[in-house]
Coordinates of C-alpha atoms (C1' of nucleotides) in Angstrom, one line a residue:
Chain A
M22 CA -224.1 47.0 51.0
S23 CA -222.2 49.9 51.5
D24 CA -222.3 52.5 53.5
F25 CA -222.9 54.4 50.6
E26 CA -225.4 52.6 49.2
S27 CA -227.0 52.4 52.6
T28 CA -226.8 56.4 53.0
K29 CA -228.2 56.8 50.0
L30 CA -231.3 55.0 50.9
G31 CA -231.5 56.7 53.9
V32 CA -231.0 60.8 53.1
L33 CA -234.0 61.2 51.5
R34 CA -236.2 59.9 53.9
T35 CA -234.8 60.9 57.2
L36 CA -234.6 64.4 54.4
I37 CA -239.2 64.5 54.5
A38 CA -238.4 63.3 58.2
L39 CA -236.8 66.2 58.9
T40 CA -239.2 68.4 56.8
R41 CA -242.3 67.4 58.7
K42 CA -240.6 68.1 62.5
V43 CA -239.1 71.3 61.5
R44 CA -242.8 72.1 60.1
T45 CA -244.4 71.0 63.6
L46 CA -241.4 72.3 65.4
F47 CA -242.3 75.6 63.8
D48 CA -246.0 75.3 64.4
A49 CA -245.9 74.7 67.9
R50 CA -243.5 78.0 68.7
T51 CA -245.7 80.5 66.7
G52 CA -248.9 79.2 67.2
E53 CA -249.4 81.8 69.7
Y54 CA -249.4 84.4 67.3
G55 CA -251.9 82.8 64.9
L56 CA -249.1 81.4 62.8
T57 CA -247.8 78.5 61.2
E58 CA -244.8 77.9 59.3
A59 CA -245.8 78.8 55.5
R60 CA -247.5 82.3 57.7
A61 CA -244.1 82.9 59.1
R62 CA -242.2 82.3 56.2
L63 CA -244.7 85.3 54.5
L64 CA -244.8 87.7 57.0
L65 CA -241.3 87.5 57.3
H66 CA -240.6 87.4 53.6
L67 CA -243.3 90.5 53.3
S68 CA -241.6 92.9 55.6
K69 CA -238.0 92.6 53.7
S70 CA -239.5 92.5 50.2
G71 CA -242.4 94.9 50.6
P72 CA -245.3 94.5 49.1
L73 CA -245.3 92.3 46.1
T74 CA -248.0 90.7 43.4
Q75 CA -249.0 87.1 44.4
S76 CA -247.1 85.4 41.5
E77 CA -244.3 87.4 42.6
L78 CA -244.7 85.9 46.1
A79 CA -245.1 82.3 44.7
E80 CA -242.0 82.1 42.8
A81 CA -239.9 84.0 45.3
M82 CA -240.9 81.7 48.3
E83 CA -241.1 78.4 45.3
V84 CA -244.6 77.4 45.5
E85 CA -247.3 77.2 43.7
R86 CA -249.7 80.4 42.9
P87 CA -252.4 78.1 44.5
T88 CA -250.7 77.4 47.4
M89 CA -249.6 81.1 47.2
A90 CA -253.5 82.2 47.0
R91 CA -254.6 80.0 50.0
L92 CA -252.1 81.4 51.9
I93 CA -253.1 84.7 51.4
D94 CA -256.7 84.0 52.0
G95 CA -255.4 82.6 55.2
M96 CA -253.7 85.6 56.6
E97 CA -256.4 88.3 55.0
T98 CA -259.1 86.5 57.5
S99 CA -256.7 86.8 60.3
G100 CA -256.1 90.7 59.1
M101 CA -251.8 90.0 58.3
V102 CA -252.3 91.0 54.9
R103 CA -254.3 93.3 53.0
R104 CA -254.7 93.1 49.1
D105 CA -254.5 95.6 47.3
I106 CA -255.5 96.3 43.6
H107 CA -253.0 97.6 41.1
P108 CA -254.6 100.8 39.7
G109 CA -253.0 99.8 36.0
D110 CA -253.4 96.1 35.6
R111 CA -256.8 95.3 37.5
R112 CA -255.4 91.4 37.3
Q113 CA -253.0 91.9 40.1
R114 CA -253.3 91.7 43.8
H115 CA -250.6 93.6 45.4
I116 CA -250.0 92.0 49.3
H117 CA -249.1 94.2 51.5
L118 CA -248.9 93.7 55.3
T119 CA -251.1 95.1 57.9
D120 CA -250.3 97.3 60.4
A121 CA -250.6 94.7 63.2
A122 CA -248.5 92.3 61.4
E123 CA -245.2 95.1 60.8
G124 CA -246.2 94.8 64.7
Q125 CA -245.4 91.4 64.9
V126 CA -242.3 90.8 62.8
Q127 CA -239.7 91.9 65.3
A128 CA -241.4 89.2 67.5
V129 CA -241.5 86.1 65.0
L130 CA -237.6 87.3 63.3
K131 CA -237.0 86.6 67.1
L132 CA -238.6 83.1 67.2
S133 CA -237.9 82.4 63.8
E134 CA -234.0 82.9 64.8
Q135 CA -234.8 80.3 67.8
V136 CA -236.0 77.8 66.0
R137 CA -233.3 77.9 63.7
A138 CA -230.2 78.4 66.3
D139 CA -231.7 75.3 67.9
V140 CA -232.2 73.2 64.9
L141 CA -228.7 74.2 63.8
A142 CA -227.2 73.6 67.3
G143 CA -224.1 71.6 67.0
I144 CA -223.2 71.6 63.6
S145 CA -220.2 73.1 62.1
E146 CA -219.4 75.7 60.1
E147 CA -218.3 73.4 57.2
D148 CA -220.1 70.7 57.5
L149 CA -223.9 72.9 57.0
A150 CA -221.9 74.4 54.4
I151 CA -221.4 71.6 52.6
T152 CA -225.0 70.1 53.4
H153 CA -226.2 73.2 52.0
K154 CA -224.5 72.9 48.4
V155 CA -225.6 69.3 48.7
L156 CA -229.1 69.9 48.7
L157 CA -228.7 72.9 45.9
Q158 CA -227.3 70.5 43.9
M159 CA -230.3 68.0 44.9
F160 CA -232.7 71.1 44.2
D161 CA -231.3 71.5 40.7
N162 CA -231.4 67.8 39.9
V163 CA -235.0 67.8 40.8
V164 CA -236.0 70.7 38.5
K165 CA -233.6 68.9 35.9
A166 CA -235.2 65.8 36.2
G167 CA -239.1 67.2 37.0
H168 CA -238.8 68.2 32.6
Chain B
M5 CA -223.5 89.2 57.1
S6 CA -220.7 86.0 56.9
D7 CA -221.3 83.1 54.5
F8 CA -221.8 81.3 57.9
E9 CA -225.0 83.5 58.2
S10 CA -226.1 83.4 55.1
T11 CA -226.1 79.8 55.0
K12 CA -227.7 79.6 58.3
L13 CA -230.9 81.5 57.0
G14 CA -230.9 79.5 53.4
V15 CA -230.4 76.1 54.7
L16 CA -234.0 75.3 56.0
R17 CA -235.5 76.9 52.9
T18 CA -233.5 74.8 51.1
L19 CA -234.7 71.6 52.8
I20 CA -238.2 72.8 52.6
A21 CA -238.4 73.7 49.1
L22 CA -236.1 70.6 48.0
T23 CA -238.7 68.1 49.6
R24 CA -241.6 69.1 48.2
K25 CA -240.1 69.5 45.0
V26 CA -238.9 65.5 45.3
R27 CA -242.5 64.7 46.1
T28 CA -244.0 66.1 42.9
L29 CA -241.5 64.1 41.3
F30 CA -242.1 60.9 42.6
D31 CA -245.8 61.3 42.1
A32 CA -245.4 62.4 38.9
R33 CA -243.4 59.6 38.3
T34 CA -245.6 56.9 40.2
G35 CA -248.6 58.2 39.0
E36 CA -248.7 55.1 36.6
Y37 CA -249.2 52.6 39.2
G38 CA -251.8 54.9 41.4
L39 CA -249.0 55.5 43.8
T40 CA -247.5 58.7 45.4
E41 CA -244.4 59.1 47.4
A42 CA -246.2 58.0 50.7
R43 CA -247.4 54.8 48.8
A44 CA -244.4 53.9 47.3
R45 CA -243.0 53.8 50.0
L46 CA -245.7 51.9 52.0
L47 CA -245.5 49.5 49.8
L48 CA -241.6 48.9 49.9
H49 CA -241.9 49.2 53.5
L50 CA -244.5 45.8 53.4
S51 CA -242.3 44.0 50.8
K52 CA -239.4 44.7 53.3
S53 CA -240.5 43.8 56.8
G54 CA -243.9 41.8 55.6
P55 CA -247.3 42.1 57.3
L56 CA -247.3 44.7 60.4
T57 CA -249.6 46.5 62.1
Q58 CA -250.7 50.1 61.8
S59 CA -248.4 51.3 65.0
E60 CA -245.5 49.4 64.0
L61 CA -246.1 50.7 60.2
A62 CA -246.3 54.6 61.9
E63 CA -243.6 54.2 64.0
A64 CA -241.0 52.7 61.0
M65 CA -241.9 55.2 58.5
E66 CA -242.1 58.5 61.4
V67 CA -245.8 59.1 60.8
E68 CA -248.6 59.8 63.6
R69 CA -250.9 56.8 63.5
P70 CA -254.2 58.7 62.2
T71 CA -251.7 59.2 59.5
M72 CA -250.9 55.7 58.5
A73 CA -254.8 55.0 59.0
R74 CA -255.5 57.5 56.5
L75 CA -253.1 55.7 54.0
I76 CA -253.9 52.4 54.3
D77 CA -257.4 53.2 53.3
G78 CA -256.9 54.6 50.5
M79 CA -254.4 51.7 49.7
E80 CA -256.9 49.1 50.3
T81 CA -259.8 51.0 49.1
S82 CA -257.6 50.5 45.3
G83 CA -256.8 47.2 46.3
M84 CA -252.9 46.8 47.4
V85 CA -253.5 46.2 51.1
R86 CA -255.3 44.3 53.2
R87 CA -256.8 44.4 56.9
D88 CA -256.6 40.9 58.8
I89 CA -257.5 41.7 62.5
H90 CA -255.0 39.3 64.5
P91 CA -256.6 36.2 66.3
G92 CA -255.3 36.5 69.6
D93 CA -255.2 40.5 69.7
R94 CA -258.3 42.1 68.3
R95 CA -257.3 45.3 68.3
Q96 CA -254.8 44.9 65.7
R97 CA -254.8 45.3 62.2
H98 CA -252.3 43.2 60.5
I99 CA -251.4 44.7 56.8
H100 CA -250.4 43.0 54.3
L101 CA -249.8 43.4 50.6
T102 CA -252.0 42.0 48.0
D103 CA -250.8 39.7 44.9
A104 CA -251.6 42.4 43.3
A105 CA -249.4 44.6 44.9
E106 CA -246.5 42.6 45.0
G107 CA -246.5 42.1 41.7
Q108 CA -246.0 45.9 41.7
V109 CA -242.9 46.0 44.0
Q110 CA -240.0 45.6 41.7
A111 CA -241.1 47.8 39.3
V112 CA -242.0 50.9 41.4
L113 CA -238.4 49.9 43.5
K114 CA -236.7 50.0 40.1
L115 CA -238.7 53.2 39.6
S116 CA -237.7 54.6 43.2
E117 CA -234.2 54.0 42.8
Q118 CA -234.2 55.9 39.6
V119 CA -235.9 58.3 41.8
R120 CA -233.5 58.1 44.2
A121 CA -230.4 58.5 41.4
D122 CA -231.6 61.6 39.9
V123 CA -232.1 63.3 42.9
L124 CA -228.2 62.3 44.2
A125 CA -226.5 62.6 40.5
G126 CA -223.7 64.5 40.8
I127 CA -223.2 64.1 44.3
S128 CA -219.6 62.6 46.1
E129 CA -219.6 60.4 48.5
E130 CA -218.3 62.3 50.8
D131 CA -220.5 64.8 50.6
L132 CA -223.3 63.0 50.8
A133 CA -222.2 61.0 53.9
I134 CA -221.4 64.6 55.4
T135 CA -224.8 65.9 54.9
H136 CA -226.9 62.3 55.9
K137 CA -224.9 63.2 59.2
V138 CA -225.9 66.9 59.1
L139 CA -229.7 65.5 58.9
L140 CA -229.4 63.2 61.3
Q141 CA -227.9 65.6 63.1
M142 CA -230.7 68.1 62.7
F143 CA -233.8 65.9 63.4
D144 CA -232.4 65.2 66.8
N145 CA -232.1 68.4 67.8
V146 CA -235.9 68.7 66.9
V147 CA -236.9 66.2 68.5
K148 CA -235.0 67.3 71.5
A149 CA -236.4 71.2 71.5
G150 CA -240.0 69.7 71.4
H151 CA -239.9 69.5 74.4
Chain C
dT29 C1' -261.5 96.9 15.7
dC30 C1' -261.8 92.7 16.6
dC31 C1' -260.2 87.9 17.9
dA32 C1' -257.0 85.3 19.9
dT33 C1' -253.7 84.3 23.5
dC34 C1' -251.2 85.6 27.6
dT35 C1' -250.8 86.5 32.2
dA36 C1' -253.3 87.1 36.8
dG37 C1' -255.6 85.2 40.1
dA38 C1' -260.1 81.4 41.6
dT39 C1' -261.8 77.9 42.7
dA40 C1' -262.3 72.5 42.8
dG41 C1' -260.4 68.1 44.4
dA42 C1' -257.3 65.3 45.9
dT43 C1' -252.9 63.8 49.0
dC44 C1' -250.3 64.2 53.1
dG45 C1' -249.5 66.3 57.7
dC46 C1' -250.6 67.2 62.5
dT47 C1' -253.1 67.4 67.2
dA48 C1' -257.7 66.2 69.7
dA49 C1' -261.0 62.4 71.2
dC50 C1' -263.0 59.1 70.6
dT51 C1' -264.6 53.4 70.7
dG52 C1' -263.7 49.2 71.6
dT53 C1' -260.2 46.0 73.8
dT54 C1' -256.8 43.8 76.7
dA55 C1' -253.8 44.0 80.7
dG56 C1' -253.4 44.7 86.0
dC57 C1' -254.0 45.3 90.1
dT58 C1' -257.2 45.1 94.1
Chain D
dA25 C1' -265.1 39.7 89.6
dG26 C1' -264.8 44.4 88.9
dC27 C1' -262.3 49.1 88.0
dT28 C1' -258.9 51.4 85.8
dA29 C1' -255.2 52.0 82.9
dA30 C1' -253.2 51.6 78.9
dC31 C1' -252.9 50.2 73.3
dA32 C1' -254.7 50.0 68.7
dG33 C1' -257.5 52.1 65.7
dT34 C1' -261.3 55.5 63.7
dT35 C1' -263.0 60.0 63.6
dA36 C1' -263.0 65.0 63.2
dG37 C1' -261.3 69.1 62.1
dC38 C1' -257.2 72.1 60.3
dG39 C1' -253.3 73.2 57.6
dA40 C1' -250.4 73.2 53.1
dT41 C1' -249.4 71.4 49.3
dC42 C1' -250.2 69.8 44.0
dT43 C1' -252.9 70.2 39.4
dA44 C1' -256.4 71.1 36.2
dT45 C1' -259.8 74.5 35.4
dC46 C1' -262.6 78.8 35.6
dT47 C1' -262.6 83.9 34.9
dA48 C1' -261.4 88.3 34.1
dG49 C1' -258.6 91.6 32.3
dA50 C1' -254.4 92.8 29.1
dT51 C1' -252.4 92.3 24.6
dG52 C1' -251.0 91.9 20.2
dG53 C1' -251.6 91.2 15.4
dA54 C1' -255.2 90.8 11.1

DNA sequence: TCCATCTAGATAGATCGCTAACTGTTAGCT
DNA sequence: AGCTAACAGTTAGCGATCTATCTAGATGGA
């Protein structure tokens, strides 16, 4: 088997294993804030975007709506977000960060940048750019293949 | 923000989203065999390696032992694998594919190669090699950071 | 106006991943 | 022989993801 063939065999497997490891690293680091990787990402996203509906958040973070609903459930229970019913359309819930959560944003941002730096250590700008391009291409391929 | 900075921000996010999408694509394709991405991977692994213990399988597929145990539970229930107690060491269970599962290997192999081909479509050998190298580096970084 | 359709969100059920803690078995050392 | 440590596997509990389905509310055409 050529090197190319064995790379093809391994790259998806590496992708999957790496994603799991990144998540567990994130979970370990953010555990003291009552956060997980998914929660931290939502926290940071909301702090940048401002209040959005659940559907908008789901689309922006590329998860399905029930996934987002459950994520919000958990963060609502631990007092990090608030569901506000939109006055003009009672179907919509606008998701706000609570003051407590706003206060954590800086710390989580720092922590998440640290994780990112750890993960990307020793990788050249060129290689990283190529990798990102390739991952985006794969993503596009999967979306197309899904039809 | 430089391009390098924005790539750093996006690449991990793309990685996570891509992994989810690849898994769901796999699940959709293999659904008719009563398989999922994880089950298909175990099926193919066992067909190549021959019978192994649960711990060996867990290590080879880079998941924890309870994860492997439950995966085997499900496949045992649907009649794809068999747990054989090792005569010399009653702690060990040697996991065998059943005849029914052996018969599916070729079809699943084909299917999994098709998914792989779909995902990797249009990506050059050079870029893929770089990507794999970068992912492995990231994996190594995460393992080191986890201590 | 009224009924059909679309949209937003919630709920149910499944899979897969993790850690922590438990049982049973083996091995090793005194 | 017996105690301790290590190992294999299981169980319990939680988080995140998906699809399928349900309810409530909004919209639009007959």
